[in-house]
Amino acid sequence: MLSLNGLSKTYGNGVQALGGFTLDVPRGEILVVIGGSGCGKSTLLRLISGLERPSRGTVVINGETVTEPHPLINLIFQEPRLLPWLTVRDNIAFGLADLPAPERDRRIRLALGQVHLEGYEDRLPKELSGGQAQRVAIARALVTQPEVLLLDEPFSALDALTRAALQNHILDIWEESRPTIILVTHDIDEAVLLAHRIVVMKPWPGHIVEEITVDLPGRRDRDDDGVDHYRREARALLGSSLASA
Ligand SMILES: Nc1ncnc2c1ncn2[C@@H]1O[C@H](COP(=O)(O)OP(=O)(O)O)[C@@H](O)[C@H]1O
Ligand SMILES: [Mg+2]
């Protein structure tokens, strides 16, 4: 269980990015966060990851307060942020220096398999497409076997087909190891296809205005009536949150 208790963040320049954000995220939930630009979504993920400290409030995972980057929590950004001079293998191995080589290699193979990139170990980042590079970034996050995966608009720089393929990879990964996933997106379709629950945020300071439980079993199809129902609901809530922002 991940508990976000009254999280607030005021930056040094006085911008209050987040105010009193409170939410419990049960283990294995796919939670999607939507909201206009500037409403504190990235701030929220950085606080959860421990990369940044809240001004007030706490992030608690399994009873432990997060005060620095936590081994059970990994953040994936919009751009892959691979080190250009390292191979795919070495980029993924970066966080595994403490493991014996055979276990490290096993983990790398497993993670590459999860994003369907077997055989790409020796490539350099410049030899990858945008979608492949983002899959390596996901593999790098998976290799430490985190309990919580945070994804900050991870597919927004990719074309529609690649995006759809990566959304499916995320669902494959979830079915395999049931991590808790918190995904920030602008894409309502993506939200409804992936989420167990959607929260809608509003800015100044960032907080939750609405919550939608997406009660659809199993893998979803874009064309299902149920998906269409939630898509309309999410779009309406997002629209009203932007209008009154
Ligand atoms: N490091 C920072 N220093 C000062 N202000 C920041 C910083 N990061 C974000 N902000 C401000 O905080 C607010 C929320 O930003 P952010 O969390 O990036 O929102 P979102 O991801 O929803 O677009 C914005 O007004 C933004 O300009
Ligand atoms: Mg952002």
CSV table of C-alpha atoms and ligand atoms in Angstrom, one decimal:
chain,number,residue,atom,x,y,z
A,1,MET,CA,0.0,0.0,0.0
A,2,LEU,CA,1.2,3.5,-0.9
A,3,SER,CA,-0.3,6.3,1.1
A,4,LEU,CA,0.0,10.0,0.1
A,5,ASN,CA,-0.9,12.0,3.1
A,6,GLY,CA,-1.6,15.7,2.7
A,7,LEU,CA,1.2,16.3,0.2
A,8,SER,CA,2.1,19.9,-0.4
A,9,LYS,CA,4.9,21.4,-2.3
A,10,THR,CA,5.9,25.1,-2.5
A,11,TYR,CA,9.0,25.7,-4.7
A,12,GLY,CA,11.7,28.2,-3.8
A,13,ASN,CA,10.2,30.8,-6.2
A,14,GLY,CA,7.0,30.7,-4.1
A,15,VAL,CA,4.9,28.6,-6.6
A,16,GLN,CA,2.6,26.4,-4.7
A,17,ALA,CA,2.6,23.4,-7.0
A,18,LEU,CA,0.7,20.9,-4.8
A,19,GLY,CA,-1.6,21.5,-1.9
A,20,GLY,CA,-3.0,18.8,0.5
A,21,PHE,CA,-2.9,15.9,-1.9
A,22,THR,CA,-4.2,12.8,-0.1
A,23,LEU,CA,-4.8,9.4,-1.6
A,24,ASP,CA,-4.3,5.7,-0.8
A,25,VAL,CA,-3.2,3.5,-3.6
A,26,PRO,CA,-3.6,-0.2,-3.0
A,27,ARG,CA,-0.8,-2.5,-4.1
A,28,GLY,CA,-1.3,-3.6,-7.7
A,29,GLU,CA,-3.6,-0.7,-8.7
A,30,ILE,CA,-3.2,1.1,-12.0
A,31,LEU,CA,-4.0,4.7,-11.1
A,32,VAL,CA,-4.1,7.3,-13.9
A,33,VAL,CA,-3.7,11.0,-13.1
A,34,ILE,CA,-5.0,13.6,-15.6
A,35,GLY,CA,-5.3,17.4,-15.5
A,36,GLY,CA,-4.2,20.4,-17.4
A,37,SER,CA,-0.6,21.5,-17.7
A,38,GLY,CA,0.8,23.0,-14.6
A,39,CYS,CA,-1.5,21.4,-12.1
A,40,GLY,CA,1.3,19.6,-10.3
A,41,LYS,CA,1.3,16.1,-11.9
A,42,SER,CA,5.0,15.9,-12.4
A,43,THR,CA,5.6,17.4,-8.9
A,44,LEU,CA,3.4,14.7,-7.5
A,45,LEU,CA,5.4,11.9,-9.1
A,46,ARG,CA,8.7,13.4,-8.1
A,47,LEU,CA,7.5,13.6,-4.5
A,48,ILE,CA,6.3,10.0,-4.6
A,49,SER,CA,9.7,8.9,-6.1
A,50,GLY,CA,11.6,10.6,-3.3
A,51,LEU,CA,13.6,12.7,-5.9
A,52,GLU,CA,12.0,15.8,-4.2
A,53,ARG,CA,10.8,16.4,-0.7
A,54,PRO,CA,7.4,17.6,0.1
A,55,SER,CA,7.0,21.0,2.0
A,56,ARG,CA,4.3,19.2,4.0
A,57,GLY,CA,2.8,15.8,4.2
A,58,THR,CA,4.3,12.3,3.7
A,59,VAL,CA,4.7,9.5,1.2
A,60,VAL,CA,4.4,6.2,3.0
A,61,ILE,CA,5.1,2.8,1.3
A,62,ASN,CA,4.3,-0.3,3.4
A,63,GLY,CA,4.5,1.7,6.6
A,64,GLU,CA,7.9,3.3,5.7
A,65,THR,CA,8.1,7.1,5.0
A,66,VAL,CA,9.9,7.9,1.8
A,67,THR,CA,12.6,10.5,2.3
A,68,GLU,CA,15.0,9.8,-0.6
A,69,PRO,CA,14.8,7.8,-3.9
A,70,HIS,CA,13.4,4.5,-2.8
A,71,PRO,CA,14.4,1.1,-4.2
A,72,LEU,CA,10.8,-0.1,-4.4
A,73,ILE,CA,9.7,3.0,-6.5
A,74,ASN,CA,10.9,3.9,-10.0
A,75,LEU,CA,10.0,6.8,-12.1
A,76,ILE,CA,9.9,6.8,-16.0
A,77,PHE,CA,10.0,10.1,-17.8
A,78,GLN,CA,8.5,11.3,-21.0
A,79,GLU,CA,11.9,11.1,-22.7
A,80,PRO,CA,14.0,7.9,-22.2
A,81,ARG,CA,17.1,9.6,-20.7
A,82,LEU,CA,19.5,6.8,-21.7
A,83,LEU,CA,23.2,7.4,-21.5
A,84,PRO,CA,24.3,7.7,-25.1
A,85,TRP,CA,27.7,6.2,-24.6
A,86,LEU,CA,26.4,3.0,-23.0
A,87,THR,CA,24.9,0.0,-24.7
A,88,VAL,CA,21.4,-1.1,-23.9
A,89,ARG,CA,22.7,-3.7,-21.6
A,90,ASP,CA,24.9,-1.2,-19.6
A,91,ASN,CA,22.1,1.4,-19.5
A,92,ILE,CA,19.8,-1.2,-17.9
A,93,ALA,CA,22.5,-2.6,-15.6
A,94,PHE,CA,23.2,0.9,-14.2
A,95,GLY,CA,21.2,0.4,-11.0
A,96,LEU,CA,22.4,-3.2,-10.5
A,97,ALA,CA,26.0,-2.7,-9.7
A,98,ASP,CA,25.7,-4.5,-6.4
A,99,LEU,CA,24.5,-7.8,-7.9
A,100,PRO,CA,26.7,-10.7,-9.0
A,101,ALA,CA,27.2,-10.8,-12.8
A,102,PRO,CA,25.1,-13.9,-13.5
A,103,GLU,CA,22.1,-12.5,-11.5
A,104,ARG,CA,22.6,-9.2,-13.2
A,105,ASP,CA,22.5,-10.8,-16.7
A,106,ARG,CA,19.5,-12.8,-15.8
A,107,ARG,CA,17.6,-9.7,-14.6
A,108,ILE,CA,18.6,-7.8,-17.8
A,109,ARG,CA,17.4,-10.6,-20.0
A,110,LEU,CA,14.1,-10.8,-18.1
A,111,ALA,CA,13.5,-7.1,-18.3
A,112,LEU,CA,14.3,-7.0,-22.0
A,113,GLY,CA,12.0,-9.9,-22.6
A,114,GLN,CA,9.2,-8.0,-20.8
A,115,VAL,CA,9.5,-5.1,-23.3
A,116,HIS,CA,10.1,-7.5,-26.2
A,117,LEU,CA,13.6,-6.3,-27.0
A,118,GLU,CA,15.5,-9.6,-26.7
A,119,GLY,CA,18.7,-9.4,-28.8
A,120,TYR,CA,19.1,-5.6,-28.4
A,121,GLU,CA,21.7,-5.8,-25.6
A,122,ASP,CA,24.6,-4.5,-27.6
A,123,ARG,CA,23.0,-1.6,-29.4
A,124,LEU,CA,23.7,2.0,-28.6
A,125,PRO,CA,20.8,4.4,-27.9
A,126,LYS,CA,21.4,6.2,-31.3
A,127,GLU,CA,20.7,2.8,-33.0
A,128,LEU,CA,17.2,2.6,-31.5
A,129,SER,CA,13.8,4.1,-32.6
A,130,GLY,CA,12.0,6.4,-30.2
A,131,GLY,CA,9.7,3.6,-29.2
A,132,GLN,CA,12.5,1.1,-28.6
A,133,ALA,CA,14.5,3.7,-26.6
A,134,GLN,CA,11.4,4.2,-24.3
A,135,ARG,CA,11.1,0.4,-24.0
A,136,VAL,CA,14.7,0.3,-22.8
A,137,ALA,CA,13.9,3.0,-20.3
A,138,ILE,CA,11.0,0.9,-19.0
A,139,ALA,CA,13.3,-2.2,-18.9
A,140,ARG,CA,15.8,-0.1,-16.8
A,141,ALA,CA,13.0,0.7,-14.4
A,142,LEU,CA,11.8,-2.9,-14.2
A,143,VAL,CA,15.1,-4.5,-13.6
A,144,THR,CA,15.2,-3.6,-10.0
A,145,GLN,CA,11.8,-5.3,-9.6
A,146,PRO,CA,10.1,-2.3,-8.1
A,147,GLU,CA,6.7,-2.4,-6.4
A,148,VAL,CA,5.6,1.0,-7.7
A,149,LEU,CA,6.2,2.3,-11.3
A,150,LEU,CA,5.6,6.0,-11.9
A,151,LEU,CA,5.2,7.0,-15.5
A,152,ASP,CA,5.2,10.7,-16.4
A,153,GLU,CA,3.5,11.1,-19.8
A,154,PRO,CA,5.7,8.3,-21.0
A,155,PHE,CA,4.3,7.9,-24.5
A,156,SER,CA,3.4,11.4,-25.5
A,157,ALA,CA,6.4,11.9,-27.7
A,158,LEU,CA,5.6,8.7,-29.7
A,159,ASP,CA,3.4,8.1,-32.8
A,160,ALA,CA,0.0,6.6,-32.3
A,161,LEU,CA,0.9,3.0,-33.3
A,162,THR,CA,4.0,2.9,-31.1
A,163,ARG,CA,2.0,4.4,-28.3
A,164,ALA,CA,-0.6,1.6,-28.6
A,165,ALA,CA,2.1,-1.1,-28.6
A,166,LEU,CA,3.7,0.4,-25.5
A,167,GLN,CA,0.3,0.6,-23.7
A,168,ASN,CA,0.0,-3.1,-24.4
A,169,HIS,CA,3.5,-3.8,-23.0
A,170,ILE,CA,2.5,-2.0,-19.8
A,171,LEU,CA,-0.5,-4.2,-19.5
A,172,ASP,CA,1.7,-7.3,-20.1
A,173,ILE,CA,4.1,-6.2,-17.4
A,174,TRP,CA,1.2,-5.5,-15.0
A,175,GLU,CA,-0.3,-9.0,-15.6
A,176,GLU,CA,3.1,-10.6,-15.0
A,177,SER,CA,4.2,-8.9,-11.8
A,178,ARG,CA,1.2,-6.8,-10.7
A,179,PRO,CA,3.2,-3.6,-9.7
A,180,THR,CA,1.4,-0.6,-8.6
A,181,ILE,CA,1.3,1.8,-11.5
A,182,ILE,CA,0.7,5.6,-11.4
A,183,LEU,CA,0.6,7.0,-14.9
A,184,VAL,CA,0.2,10.7,-15.8
A,185,THR,CA,-1.2,11.2,-19.2
A,186,HIS,CA,-2.9,13.8,-21.4
A,187,ASP,CA,-4.5,11.1,-23.4
A,188,ILE,CA,-8.1,10.2,-22.3
A,189,ASP,CA,-8.1,7.0,-24.4
A,190,GLU,CA,-4.9,5.9,-22.7
A,191,ALA,CA,-6.4,6.7,-19.3
A,192,VAL,CA,-9.5,4.6,-19.9
A,193,LEU,CA,-7.7,1.7,-21.6
A,194,LEU,CA,-5.3,1.3,-18.7
A,195,ALA,CA,-6.8,2.7,-15.5
A,196,HIS,CA,-8.5,0.9,-12.6
A,197,ARG,CA,-9.0,4.4,-11.3
A,198,ILE,CA,-8.6,7.9,-12.7
A,199,VAL,CA,-8.1,11.0,-10.6
A,200,VAL,CA,-8.6,14.5,-12.2
A,201,MET,CA,-6.4,17.3,-10.8
A,202,LYS,CA,-6.8,21.1,-10.8
A,203,PRO,CA,-4.1,23.7,-10.2
A,204,TRP,CA,-3.2,26.5,-7.8
A,205,PRO,CA,-2.4,24.5,-5.8
A,206,GLY,CA,-2.6,21.1,-7.4
A,207,HIS,CA,-5.3,18.9,-5.8
A,208,ILE,CA,-7.8,16.2,-6.7
A,209,VAL,CA,-11.2,17.4,-8.0
A,210,GLU,CA,-12.7,14.1,-9.2
A,211,GLU,CA,-12.1,10.4,-9.0
A,212,ILE,CA,-13.5,7.8,-11.4
A,213,THR,CA,-13.4,4.1,-10.8
A,214,VAL,CA,-13.2,2.4,-14.2
A,215,ASP,CA,-15.2,-0.8,-13.6
A,216,LEU,CA,-14.3,-2.8,-16.7
A,217,PRO,CA,-12.9,-6.3,-16.4
A,218,GLY,CA,-9.8,-7.5,-18.2
A,219,ARG,CA,-8.2,-6.0,-21.3
A,220,ARG,CA,-10.2,-3.3,-22.9
A,221,ASP,CA,-11.0,-2.5,-26.5
A,222,ARG,CA,-11.1,1.0,-27.8
A,223,ASP,CA,-14.5,0.3,-29.4
A,224,ASP,CA,-16.3,-1.2,-26.3
A,225,ASP,CA,-19.4,0.6,-25.2
A,226,GLY,CA,-18.0,0.6,-21.6
A,227,VAL,CA,-14.8,2.2,-22.7
A,228,ASP,CA,-16.8,4.8,-24.6
A,229,HIS,CA,-18.9,5.6,-21.5
A,230,TYR,CA,-15.8,6.2,-19.3
A,231,ARG,CA,-14.1,8.1,-22.1
A,232,ARG,CA,-17.0,10.6,-22.2
A,233,GLU,CA,-17.1,10.8,-18.4
A,234,ALA,CA,-13.4,11.5,-18.2
A,235,ARG,CA,-13.4,14.0,-21.0
A,236,ALA,CA,-16.3,15.9,-19.4
A,237,LEU,CA,-14.6,16.1,-16.0
A,238,LEU,CA,-11.3,17.1,-17.5
A,239,GLY,CA,-13.1,19.8,-19.5
A,240,SER,CA,-14.8,21.2,-16.5
A,241,SER,CA,-11.5,21.1,-14.5
A,242,LEU,CA,-9.7,23.1,-17.3
A,243,ALA,CA,-12.6,25.5,-17.7
A,244,SER,CA,-12.6,26.6,-14.1
A,245,ALA,CA,-8.8,26.5,-13.7
B,1,LIG,N1,11.5,23.1,-10.0
B,1,LIG,C1,10.5,24.0,-10.0
B,1,LIG,N2,10.7,25.2,-9.5
B,1,LIG,C2,9.7,26.1,-9.5
B,1,LIG,N3,8.5,25.9,-10.0
B,1,LIG,C3,8.2,24.7,-10.5
B,1,LIG,C4,9.2,23.7,-10.6
B,1,LIG,N4,8.7,22.6,-11.1
B,1,LIG,C5,7.4,22.9,-11.4
B,1,LIG,N5,7.1,24.2,-11.0
B,1,LIG,C6,5.8,24.9,-11.1
B,1,LIG,O1,4.9,24.1,-10.4
B,1,LIG,C7,3.7,24.0,-11.0
B,1,LIG,C8,3.3,22.6,-11.3
B,1,LIG,O2,4.3,22.1,-12.2
B,1,LIG,P1,4.3,20.5,-12.7
B,1,LIG,O3,4.3,19.7,-11.5
B,1,LIG,O4,5.4,20.4,-13.7
B,1,LIG,O5,2.9,20.4,-13.4
B,1,LIG,P2,2.4,19.4,-14.5
B,1,LIG,O6,3.3,18.2,-14.6
B,1,LIG,O7,1.0,19.1,-14.1
B,1,LIG,O8,2.4,20.2,-15.8
B,1,LIG,C9,3.8,24.9,-12.3
B,1,LIG,O9,3.3,26.2,-12.0
B,1,LIG,C10,5.3,24.9,-12.5
B,1,LIG,O10,5.7,26.0,-13.2
B,2,MG,MG,4.4,17.4,-16.1
